[in-house]
Coordinates of C-alpha atoms in Angstrom, one line a residue:
X1 CA -10.9 3.8 -26.8
X2 CA -9.6 3.7 -23.0
X3 CA -8.5 7.0 -21.2
X4 CA -5.0 7.6 -21.1
X5 CA -3.0 10.5 -19.6
X6 CA -0.6 11.2 -22.4
X7 CA 0.3 14.6 -24.0
X8 CA 0.0 13.1 -27.6
X9 CA -0.5 9.5 -28.7
X10 CA 2.3 9.6 -31.2
X11 CA 5.0 11.1 -28.8
X12 CA 4.2 9.1 -25.9
X13 CA 7.5 6.8 -26.0
X14 CA 9.6 10.0 -26.3
X15 CA 7.9 11.8 -23.6
X16 CA 8.2 8.8 -21.2
X17 CA 11.9 8.3 -21.9
X18 CA 12.5 12.3 -21.5
X19 CA 10.6 12.2 -18.2
X20 CA 12.8 9.5 -16.8
X21 CA 16.1 11.2 -17.9
X22 CA 14.8 14.5 -16.6
X23 CA 14.2 13.1 -13.1
X24 CA 17.5 10.9 -13.0
X25 CA 20.7 12.9 -13.0
X26 CA 22.5 9.5 -13.9
X27 CA 21.0 9.1 -17.3
X28 CA 21.6 10.9 -20.7
X29 CA 19.8 10.7 -24.0
X30 CA 21.8 10.0 -27.0
X31 CA 21.3 12.8 -29.6
X32 CA 18.9 12.0 -32.4
X33 CA 17.8 8.4 -31.0
X34 CA 15.6 7.1 -28.5
X35 CA 18.7 5.7 -26.7
X36 CA 19.3 6.2 -23.0
X37 CA 23.0 5.9 -21.6
X38 CA 24.8 6.1 -18.3
X39 CA 25.8 9.6 -17.8
X40 CA 29.5 8.2 -16.6
X41 CA 30.2 6.5 -20.1
X42 CA 34.2 7.0 -19.4
X43 CA 33.6 4.6 -16.4
X44 CA 33.3 1.7 -18.7
X45 CA 36.6 1.9 -20.4
X46 CA 38.1 -1.5 -20.3
X47 CA 35.0 -3.2 -18.9
X48 CA 32.2 -4.9 -20.8
X49 CA 29.3 -2.6 -21.8
X50 CA 25.6 -4.0 -21.5
X51 CA 22.8 -2.7 -23.8
X52 CA 19.2 -4.0 -23.9
X53 CA 16.0 -2.7 -25.0
X54 CA 12.8 -3.2 -26.7
X55 CA 9.4 -1.8 -27.1
X56 CA 8.2 1.1 -24.8
X57 CA 5.2 0.1 -22.5
X58 CA 6.9 -2.0 -20.1
X59 CA 8.3 0.7 -17.8
X60 CA 10.5 0.8 -15.7
X61 CA 12.0 -1.9 -18.2
X62 CA 14.4 -1.2 -19.6
X63 CA 15.8 2.5 -19.0
X64 CA 15.0 1.9 -15.1
X65 CA 17.8 -0.6 -15.2
X66 CA 20.6 1.5 -16.4
X67 CA 23.2 2.4 -13.9
X68 CA 26.6 1.2 -12.3
X69 CA 26.1 -2.5 -11.6
X70 CA 23.4 -3.0 -14.2
X71 CA 23.0 -1.7 -17.6
X72 CA 25.0 0.6 -19.7
X73 CA 22.3 1.7 -21.8
X74 CA 19.1 0.8 -23.4
X75 CA 17.1 1.3 -26.9
X76 CA 13.6 2.0 -26.8
X77 CA 10.9 1.5 -29.6
X78 CA 7.4 2.6 -29.8
X79 CA 4.7 1.4 -27.5
X80 CA 5.2 -2.6 -27.9
X81 CA 7.4 -2.1 -31.0
X82 CA 11.1 -3.1 -31.3
X83 CA 13.5 -0.5 -31.7
X84 CA 15.1 0.4 -35.2
X85 CA 18.2 -1.1 -36.4
X86 CA 19.9 2.4 -36.8
X87 CA 19.1 3.3 -33.1
X88 CA 20.6 0.0 -31.8
X89 CA 23.6 0.6 -34.0
X90 CA 24.0 4.1 -32.6
X91 CA 24.0 2.7 -29.0
X92 CA 26.7 0.1 -29.8
X93 CA 28.9 2.7 -31.5
X94 CA 28.4 5.1 -28.5
X95 CA 29.7 2.6 -25.9
X96 CA 32.3 1.3 -28.4
X97 CA 33.9 4.8 -28.7
X98 CA 33.8 5.2 -25.0
X99 CA 36.3 2.2 -24.9
X100 CA 34.2 -0.7 -23.8
X101 CA 36.1 -3.8 -23.6
X102 CA 33.3 -6.0 -25.4
X103 CA 29.5 -5.4 -25.8
X104 CA 26.7 -7.8 -24.8
X105 CA 23.2 -7.5 -26.1
X106 CA 20.5 -8.7 -23.9
X107 CA 17.6 -9.3 -26.0
X108 CA 14.0 -10.7 -25.1
X109 CA 13.0 -13.5 -27.3
X110 CA 10.6 -11.6 -29.8
X111 CA 11.0 -11.9 -33.7
X112 CA 11.2 -8.1 -34.1
X113 CA 13.8 -7.8 -31.4
X114 CA 16.0 -10.6 -32.5
X115 CA 16.0 -9.2 -36.0
X116 CA 16.6 -5.6 -35.4
X117 CA 19.4 -6.3 -32.6
X118 CA 20.8 -9.0 -34.6
X119 CA 21.0 -6.8 -37.9
X120 CA 22.7 -4.1 -36.0
X121 CA 25.3 -6.5 -34.3
X122 CA 26.4 -7.9 -37.8
X123 CA 26.9 -4.2 -38.8
X124 CA 28.7 -3.5 -35.8
X125 CA 31.0 -6.6 -36.1
X126 CA 31.6 -5.4 -39.7
X127 CA 33.0 -2.2 -38.3
X128 CA 35.2 -4.0 -35.7
X129 CA 33.3 -4.0 -32.7
X130 CA 33.5 -7.2 -30.4
X131 CA 29.6 -7.6 -29.8
X132 CA 27.7 -10.7 -28.6
X133 CA 24.0 -11.2 -28.0
X134 CA 22.0 -13.1 -25.5
X135 CA 18.4 -14.0 -26.2
X136 CA 16.4 -14.6 -23.0
X137 CA 13.1 -17.0 -23.2
X138 CA 11.8 -17.4 -19.9
X139 CA 8.0 -17.8 -20.4
X140 CA 6.7 -20.9 -19.0
X141 CA 3.1 -20.7 -20.5
X142 CA 3.4 -22.9 -23.6
X143 CA 3.5 -26.7 -23.0
X144 CA 4.6 -27.1 -26.7
X145 CA 6.4 -23.8 -27.7
X146 CA 6.4 -23.4 -31.4
X147 CA 9.2 -22.3 -33.8
X148 CA 9.5 -19.0 -32.2
X149 CA 10.3 -20.4 -28.8
X150 CA 9.7 -19.1 -25.4
X151 CA 8.9 -15.4 -25.0
X152 CA 11.3 -13.2 -22.9
X153 CA 9.4 -11.8 -20.3
X154 CA 10.3 -10.5 -16.6
X155 CA 13.1 -12.9 -16.0
X156 CA 15.1 -10.8 -18.3
X157 CA 15.6 -8.3 -15.5
X158 CA 17.4 -10.8 -13.4
X159 CA 19.7 -11.3 -16.4
X160 CA 20.3 -7.5 -16.7
X161 CA 21.4 -7.6 -12.9
X162 CA 23.4 -10.8 -13.3
X163 CA 25.3 -9.4 -16.2
X164 CA 25.7 -6.1 -14.6
X165 CA 27.3 -7.5 -11.4
X166 CA 29.6 -9.6 -13.3
X167 CA 30.7 -6.6 -15.6
X168 CA 31.2 -4.3 -12.9
X169 CA 33.5 -6.9 -11.1
X170 CA 35.5 -7.1 -14.3
X171 CA 34.5 -10.4 -16.1
X172 CA 35.2 -10.8 -19.5
X173 CA 32.4 -10.8 -22.3
X174 CA 33.1 -14.6 -22.7
X175 CA 32.5 -15.1 -19.0
X176 CA 29.5 -13.1 -18.8
X177 CA 28.1 -14.7 -22.0
X178 CA 28.6 -18.2 -20.4
X179 CA 27.1 -17.5 -16.8
X180 CA 24.3 -15.5 -18.1
X181 CA 23.5 -18.1 -20.7
X182 CA 23.4 -20.7 -17.9
X183 CA 21.2 -18.6 -15.4
X184 CA 18.7 -17.8 -18.1
X185 CA 18.3 -21.7 -18.7
X186 CA 17.4 -22.1 -15.0
X187 CA 14.7 -19.7 -15.1
X188 CA 10.9 -19.7 -15.6
X189 CA 8.3 -16.8 -15.6
X190 CA 4.3 -17.0 -16.0
X191 CA 1.9 -14.2 -16.0
X192 CA -1.7 -14.0 -15.0
X193 CA -4.1 -11.4 -15.5
X194 CA -7.6 -10.1 -14.7
X195 CA -7.7 -7.6 -17.4
X196 CA -6.3 -6.8 -20.9
X197 CA -4.1 -3.5 -21.8
X198 CA -4.5 -1.0 -24.5
X199 CA -1.9 1.0 -26.5
X200 CA -2.5 4.6 -26.3
X201 CA -5.1 5.6 -28.9
X202 CA -6.1 2.0 -29.5
X203 CA -8.8 -0.3 -28.1
X204 CA -7.7 -3.1 -25.8
X205 CA -5.9 -6.1 -27.3
X206 CA -8.5 -8.9 -25.8
X207 CA -11.4 -8.9 -23.7
X208 CA -11.9 -10.7 -20.5
X209 CA -15.2 -11.4 -18.9
X210 CA -16.1 -9.8 -15.4
X211 CA -15.3 -13.3 -13.8
X212 CA -12.4 -14.6 -15.9
X213 CA -8.8 -14.6 -15.5
X214 CA -6.3 -15.3 -18.3
X215 CA -3.3 -17.6 -17.7
X216 CA 0.2 -17.3 -19.4
X217 CA -0.4 -14.2 -21.3
X218 CA 2.7 -12.1 -22.9
X219 CA 3.7 -8.7 -21.9
X220 CA 2.3 -7.2 -25.0
X221 CA -1.4 -8.2 -24.2
X222 CA -1.0 -11.4 -26.4
X223 CA -3.3 -14.2 -25.6
X224 CA -2.4 -16.9 -22.9
X225 CA -2.7 -20.6 -22.7
X226 CA -6.1 -20.5 -21.0
X227 CA -8.8 -18.7 -19.5
X228 CA -10.4 -19.7 -16.2
X229 CA -13.1 -18.2 -13.7
X230 CA -11.6 -15.7 -11.4
X231 CA -9.7 -17.6 -8.3
X232 CA -8.7 -16.2 -4.9
X233 CA -5.1 -15.2 -4.8
X234 CA -3.6 -18.2 -3.1
X235 CA -5.3 -20.8 -5.3
X236 CA -4.4 -18.4 -8.4
X237 CA -0.6 -18.6 -7.2
X238 CA -0.9 -22.4 -6.8
X239 CA -2.2 -22.7 -10.4
X240 CA 0.5 -20.7 -11.6
X241 CA 3.3 -22.7 -9.9
X242 CA 1.9 -26.0 -10.8
X243 CA 1.7 -25.0 -14.5
X244 CA 5.3 -23.5 -14.2
X245 CA 6.8 -26.6 -12.8
X246 CA 4.6 -29.4 -14.5
X247 CA 7.0 -31.9 -16.2
X248 CA 4.6 -32.5 -18.9
X249 CA 4.8 -28.8 -20.0
X250 CA 8.1 -28.7 -22.3
X251 CA 8.8 -25.0 -21.0
X252 CA 8.5 -26.1 -17.4
X253 CA 11.1 -25.4 -14.8
X254 CA 12.4 -28.4 -12.7
X255 CA 12.1 -27.6 -8.9
X256 CA 13.0 -30.2 -6.8
X257 CA 12.6 -29.9 -2.8
X258 CA 15.7 -28.5 -1.4
X259 CA 16.5 -26.0 -4.3
X260 CA 17.1 -22.3 -3.8
X261 CA 15.3 -19.7 -5.9
X262 CA 15.1 -16.1 -6.3
X263 CA 11.4 -15.1 -6.7
X264 CA 10.2 -12.2 -8.5
X265 CA 6.6 -11.0 -8.0
X266 CA 6.1 -8.6 -10.9
X267 CA 3.3 -6.2 -11.2
X268 CA 2.1 -6.3 -14.7
X269 CA 1.1 -2.6 -14.6
X270 CA -2.4 -2.1 -13.2
X271 CA -2.6 -4.4 -10.1
X272 CA -3.0 -2.5 -6.8
X273 CA 0.0 -2.9 -4.5
X274 CA -2.4 -4.4 -2.0
X275 CA -3.1 -7.1 -4.3
X276 CA 0.5 -7.6 -5.1
X277 CA 1.3 -7.9 -1.3
X278 CA -1.1 -10.7 -0.9
X279 CA 0.2 -12.6 -4.2
X280 CA 3.7 -12.2 -2.9
X281 CA 2.7 -13.8 0.5
X282 CA 1.1 -16.6 -1.1
X283 CA 3.8 -17.5 -3.5
X284 CA 6.3 -17.4 -0.7
X285 CA 3.9 -20.0 1.3
X286 CA 3.3 -22.2 -1.6
X287 CA 7.0 -22.5 -2.5
X288 CA 8.0 -23.1 1.3
X289 CA 5.3 -25.9 1.3
X290 CA 7.1 -27.5 -1.7
X291 CA 10.2 -27.5 0.3
X292 CA 11.8 -24.6 -1.8
X293 CA 14.2 -22.2 -0.3
X294 CA 13.3 -18.5 -1.5
X295 CA 16.8 -17.3 -1.0
X296 CA 15.8 -13.6 -2.2
X297 CA 12.2 -12.0 -3.1
X298 CA 11.7 -9.0 -5.1
X299 CA 8.2 -7.6 -5.2
X300 CA 7.2 -4.7 -7.5
X301 CA 6.7 -3.6 -11.0
X302 CA 9.8 -4.6 -13.0
X303 CA 8.6 -5.3 -16.2
X304 CA 4.9 -4.2 -17.1
X305 CA 2.3 -4.2 -19.8
X306 CA 0.9 -0.8 -19.7
X307 CA -2.1 -0.8 -17.3
X308 CA -2.8 -4.6 -17.3
X309 CA -4.1 -5.7 -14.0
X310 CA -2.0 -8.6 -13.5
X311 CA 1.0 -10.3 -12.0
X312 CA 3.8 -12.5 -13.2
X313 CA 5.8 -14.9 -11.0
X314 CA 9.6 -15.4 -12.1
X315 CA 11.7 -18.0 -10.5
X316 CA 15.4 -18.6 -10.9
X317 CA 17.3 -21.3 -9.5
X318 CA 20.4 -20.1 -7.8
X319 CA 23.5 -21.1 -6.2
X320 CA 25.8 -18.7 -3.7
X321 CA 27.5 -17.3 -6.5
X322 CA 24.2 -16.1 -8.5
X323 CA 22.7 -14.7 -5.2
X324 CA 25.9 -12.6 -4.4
X325 CA 25.5 -11.2 -8.2
X326 CA 21.7 -10.4 -7.2
X327 CA 22.8 -8.7 -4.1
X328 CA 25.8 -6.7 -5.6
X329 CA 25.1 -2.9 -5.2
X330 CA 23.6 -1.1 -8.3
X331 CA 22.4 2.6 -8.8
X332 CA 19.7 1.5 -11.2
X333 CA 16.9 3.4 -10.2
X334 CA 14.1 0.6 -10.6
X335 CA 16.4 -2.1 -8.6
X336 CA 14.7 -2.5 -5.3
X337 CA 16.7 -1.4 -2.2
X338 CA 16.2 -4.2 0.4
X339 CA 18.1 -6.0 3.1
X340 CA 19.8 -9.2 1.6
X341 CA 18.2 -12.2 3.2
X342 CA 15.6 -15.1 2.4
X343 CA 11.9 -14.7 2.2
X344 CA 9.8 -16.7 4.4
X345 CA 6.3 -16.8 6.3
X346 CA 8.0 -18.0 9.3
X347 CA 9.3 -15.0 10.7
X348 CA 9.2 -14.6 14.4
X349 CA 6.9 -11.9 15.5
X350 CA 8.0 -9.2 17.9
X351 CA 6.3 -9.9 21.2
X352 CA 3.4 -7.8 22.2
X353 CA 4.4 -4.9 24.6
X354 CA 3.3 -5.5 28.2
X355 CA 1.0 -2.7 29.4
X356 CA 2.7 -0.1 31.9
X357 CA 2.1 -0.4 35.5
X358 CA -1.4 1.1 36.2
X359 CA -1.6 3.6 39.0
X360 CA -3.1 1.8 41.8
X361 CA -7.0 3.1 42.2
X362 CA -7.5 4.6 45.2
X363 CA -9.8 1.8 46.4
X364 CA -12.1 3.3 48.8
X365 CA -14.5 0.5 49.0
X366 CA -18.1 1.1 48.3
X367 CA -19.1 4.3 50.1
X368 CA -21.9 7.0 49.8
X369 CA -19.8 8.3 46.8
X370 CA -19.8 4.9 44.9
X371 CA -23.7 4.7 45.3
X372 CA -24.1 8.3 44.0
X373 CA -21.9 7.5 41.0
X374 CA -23.9 4.6 40.2
X375 CA -27.0 6.4 40.2
X376 CA -25.8 9.1 37.9
X377 CA -24.4 6.6 35.5
X378 CA -27.5 4.6 35.6
X379 CA -29.5 7.8 34.5
X380 CA -27.0 8.9 31.8
X381 CA -27.1 5.1 30.4
X382 CA -31.1 5.0 30.3
X383 CA -31.1 8.6 28.7
X384 CA -28.9 7.2 25.7
X385 CA -30.8 4.1 25.3
X386 CA -34.2 6.0 25.3
X387 CA -32.7 8.3 22.5
X388 CA -31.3 5.7 20.3
X389 CA -33.8 6.0 17.7
X390 CA -34.1 9.9 17.8
X391 CA -30.3 9.9 17.5
X392 CA -30.0 7.8 14.5
X393 CA -33.0 9.6 12.8
X394 CA -30.9 12.9 13.2
X395 CA -27.8 11.2 11.9
X396 CA -29.4 9.7 8.7
X397 CA -29.5 13.4 7.2
X398 CA -25.7 13.7 7.2
X399 CA -23.8 10.9 8.5
X400 CA -24.2 7.3 8.3
X401 CA -27.4 7.0 10.6
X402 CA -25.6 5.2 13.4
X403 CA -25.1 7.8 16.1
X404 CA -27.9 6.4 18.3
X405 CA -26.3 2.9 17.9
X406 CA -22.9 4.2 19.0
X407 CA -24.2 6.0 22.0
X408 CA -26.4 2.9 22.9
X409 CA -23.5 0.7 22.7
X410 CA -21.4 3.1 25.1
X411 CA -24.4 2.9 27.4
X412 CA -24.5 -1.0 27.5
X413 CA -20.6 -1.0 28.0
X414 CA -20.9 1.4 31.1
X415 CA -23.8 -0.8 32.6
X416 CA -21.8 -4.1 32.1
X417 CA -18.7 -2.4 33.5
X418 CA -20.6 -1.3 36.6
X419 CA -22.0 -4.8 37.1
X420 CA -18.5 -6.2 37.0
X421 CA -17.1 -4.0 39.7
X422 CA -18.2 -0.8 41.9
X423 CA -17.0 2.3 39.9
X424 CA -14.4 4.5 41.9
X425 CA -15.6 7.3 43.6
X426 CA -12.8 9.4 43.0
X427 CA -13.2 11.7 39.9
X428 CA -10.0 11.5 38.2
X429 CA -10.3 7.7 38.6
X430 CA -13.7 7.4 37.6
X431 CA -13.1 9.5 34.4
X432 CA -10.1 7.9 33.3
X433 CA -11.9 4.3 33.7
X434 CA -14.7 5.5 31.8
X435 CA -12.5 6.7 29.1
X436 CA -11.1 3.1 29.0
X437 CA -14.6 1.6 28.7
X438 CA -15.8 3.9 25.8
X439 CA -12.5 3.5 23.9
X440 CA -12.6 -0.1 23.8
X441 CA -16.3 -0.7 23.4
X442 CA -18.0 2.6 21.8
X443 CA -16.3 2.6 18.5
X444 CA -16.9 5.3 15.8
X445 CA -15.2 8.8 16.0
X446 CA -17.5 9.5 19.0
X447 CA -15.8 6.7 21.1
X448 CA -12.3 8.4 20.4
X449 CA -13.6 11.9 21.2
X450 CA -15.3 11.0 24.4
X451 CA -12.0 9.2 25.4
X452 CA -9.9 12.1 24.5
X453 CA -12.2 14.4 26.6
X454 CA -12.4 12.1 29.7
X455 CA -8.7 11.4 29.6
X456 CA -7.8 15.0 29.4
X457 CA -10.3 16.0 32.2
X458 CA -9.3 13.2 34.4
X459 CA -5.6 14.3 34.2
X460 CA -6.8 17.9 35.0
X461 CA -8.7 16.5 38.3
X462 CA -5.6 14.6 39.5
X463 CA -5.3 15.5 43.3
X464 CA -7.9 18.0 43.2
X465 CA -11.8 18.2 42.7
X466 CA -13.1 21.3 44.1
X467 CA -15.6 23.3 42.1
X468 CA -13.4 25.5 40.1
X469 CA -11.0 22.1 39.3
X470 CA -14.3 20.9 37.3
X471 CA -14.4 23.8 35.2
X472 CA -10.7 23.5 34.4
X473 CA -11.3 19.7 33.7
X474 CA -14.2 20.5 31.4
X475 CA -11.7 23.1 29.5
X476 CA -9.0 20.7 29.2
X477 CA -11.4 17.8 27.9
X478 CA -12.6 20.3 25.2
X479 CA -9.0 21.5 24.4
X480 CA -8.0 17.8 23.7
X481 CA -11.1 17.2 21.5
X482 CA -10.4 20.2 19.3
X483 CA -6.4 19.5 19.2
X484 CA -7.2 16.1 17.4
X485 CA -10.4 16.2 16.2
X486 CA -10.0 19.4 14.2
X487 CA -13.4 21.0 15.0
X488 CA -14.1 24.4 16.6
X489 CA -17.2 25.9 18.1
X490 CA -19.7 26.7 15.4
X491 CA -18.8 23.8 13.3
X492 CA -22.1 22.1 14.0
X493 CA -20.7 19.0 16.3
X494 CA -20.9 17.8 19.9
X495 CA -18.4 20.7 20.8
X496 CA -20.9 23.2 20.5
X497 CA -23.0 21.8 23.4
X498 CA -19.7 21.2 25.3
X499 CA -18.4 24.5 24.8
X500 CA -21.7 26.3 25.7
X501 CA -21.7 24.3 29.0
X502 CA -18.0 25.2 29.6
X503 CA -18.7 28.6 29.2
X504 CA -21.2 28.4 32.1
X505 CA -19.1 26.6 34.3
X506 CA -16.6 29.3 34.4
X507 CA -18.7 30.8 37.0
X508 CA -17.6 28.1 39.3
X509 CA -14.1 30.1 39.6
X510 CA -16.0 33.2 41.1
X511 CA -15.9 33.0 45.0
X512 CA -19.4 32.7 46.6
X513 CA -20.9 31.0 43.4
X514 CA -23.8 28.5 43.9
X515 CA -22.5 25.2 42.3
X516 CA -26.1 24.1 41.7
X517 CA -27.2 27.2 40.1
X518 CA -24.0 27.4 37.7
X519 CA -24.5 23.6 36.9
X520 CA -28.3 24.3 36.1
X521 CA -27.2 27.2 33.7
X522 CA -24.8 24.9 32.2
X523 CA -27.3 22.2 31.4
X524 CA -29.6 24.8 29.8
X525 CA -26.7 26.4 27.8
X526 CA -25.7 23.2 26.2
X527 CA -29.5 22.4 25.5
X528 CA -29.7 25.6 23.8
X529 CA -26.6 25.1 21.8
X530 CA -27.6 21.7 20.6
X531 CA -31.0 23.3 19.2
X532 CA -28.9 26.1 17.7
X533 CA -26.8 23.7 15.6
X534 CA -29.9 23.4 13.4
X535 CA -29.1 26.6 11.8
X536 CA -25.3 26.1 11.4
X537 CA -23.1 24.9 8.4
X538 CA -21.1 21.7 9.0
X539 CA -17.4 22.6 9.3
X540 CA -16.1 19.6 10.6
X541 CA -17.2 15.7 10.8
X542 CA -18.7 13.6 8.2
X543 CA -21.5 16.1 7.8
X544 CA -19.2 18.6 6.3
X545 CA -18.8 16.6 3.2
X546 CA -22.5 16.7 2.4
X547 CA -23.4 19.3 -0.3
X548 CA -26.6 20.8 1.1
X549 CA -24.5 22.4 3.7
X550 CA -27.6 23.4 5.8
X551 CA -29.1 20.4 7.4
X552 CA -32.5 21.7 8.8
X553 CA -32.0 19.3 12.0
X554 CA -29.9 19.8 15.0
X555 CA -26.4 17.8 15.1
X556 CA -27.0 14.4 16.8
X557 CA -23.6 14.6 18.4
X558 CA -24.5 18.0 20.0
X559 CA -27.8 16.6 21.2
X560 CA -26.4 13.6 22.9
X561 CA -23.8 15.6 24.8
X562 CA -26.5 18.0 26.1
X563 CA -28.6 14.9 27.1
X564 CA -25.6 13.6 28.9
X565 CA -24.8 16.7 30.8
X566 CA -28.9 17.0 31.7
X567 CA -28.6 13.4 33.1
X568 CA -25.6 13.9 35.0
X569 CA -27.0 17.1 36.7
X570 CA -30.6 16.0 37.5

């Protein structure tokens, strides 16, 4: 039996309703019944009250649609079971006693719902209430519907909305029945699923093979019209729309080019929101290619079947009046809050921003400085390329074994860049340009970390590049890496080598320091720190997720940084 996050199997319908009411100040429970009502019942005096309901397991239907501008109340049965006559009657009496000018029951076309709501309606009429019932059957699955007729599925939610907007505007019961009946006739829904669903405490209602999908199934896990191999989303949507609009299908919806529709892309409960977005885009695209105008599109979970990994598409043919009713304000929590306007795949894109003006690089041409920079960078590149296999090997213990590849990519990119143009000799420009190259070409988190380091160091060197300035630049670079990367010295990362070198470079600030001596010490400190990472626990980076917290090898990032510093200062 599949796992469920419930408190008790027997109490799951009550608990779900109680949770909804607890979190929504606009709702109230009717004492002694699984009935939810608007908390402002006196507001319906003199207006038509709208009641709906059915089995639980279709959340947010039906109680999510209670509110000003939608339903007045809802009667919930157990999971996938019709509510009792007594509860439906109690809901009718509650709204009648609040002074409703007529009551409309909106019922999905299932035998149990028709019987229980119908029986309650007869008893309420005998008590003198003015009650009518509209039965919604929007399912397009069956080419030859049997005696039971078309099932009521997600399109019912649009009927709740249309009826609710009319009632809120003060329409009479007769007018609402007439308009809602017409809207329901011009509507069709079809479901498609990759999985069955299971009532809490029970096994799944049917089985689907790994590579199968089912077309036209109901919202209780009833079988559909056909099984097929899993299709890509666009083809699946095309198949659904073909079936829904096929004239040889007795329950089809007639769509002619130029018609306007409201589209509902409904998650049957267990589809990811990512997949739902893909299906929605495919549906808009497919309808547009048929010359259909999508006046409004609603995408989300409107009427589900527990955890079924599937989707249903609902189309309702609309005119301006119906679109206005769909757009009318409602406080119902499950109705989406989106700007009113058509759906289309042809929205104009926001033009890409132009890059800010680059500070003109101090083009000093090719001088002795440039040649020296090229020599140093070439040494760094060959060092990294020679170490590629060693770094990959070190990275396999804790990461994804690509540290060497990443650094080799950086070396290749720097070489290409030097071939394309002489590197600037001015330190700030040089580091800034290198940051751009690495951010674009290196990839991985190392690319961004080096980019952060070089960008901050370059900013610090702007306009001054004496020895102490390099110590400041090193500190600025490390500070930027720590601010965004989240690591600290001792976490077994590239920072361990960098911080050790930075510590040594602080001597450059003392008057009379010998720069070459200080640099040599910095290189030795970095190498020693890289070796010391062998005995550290990983506190940041991917290695920190590895259970054997001691990794026996030095950190590849720290080793790479030490090697780069060594190559620079050779």
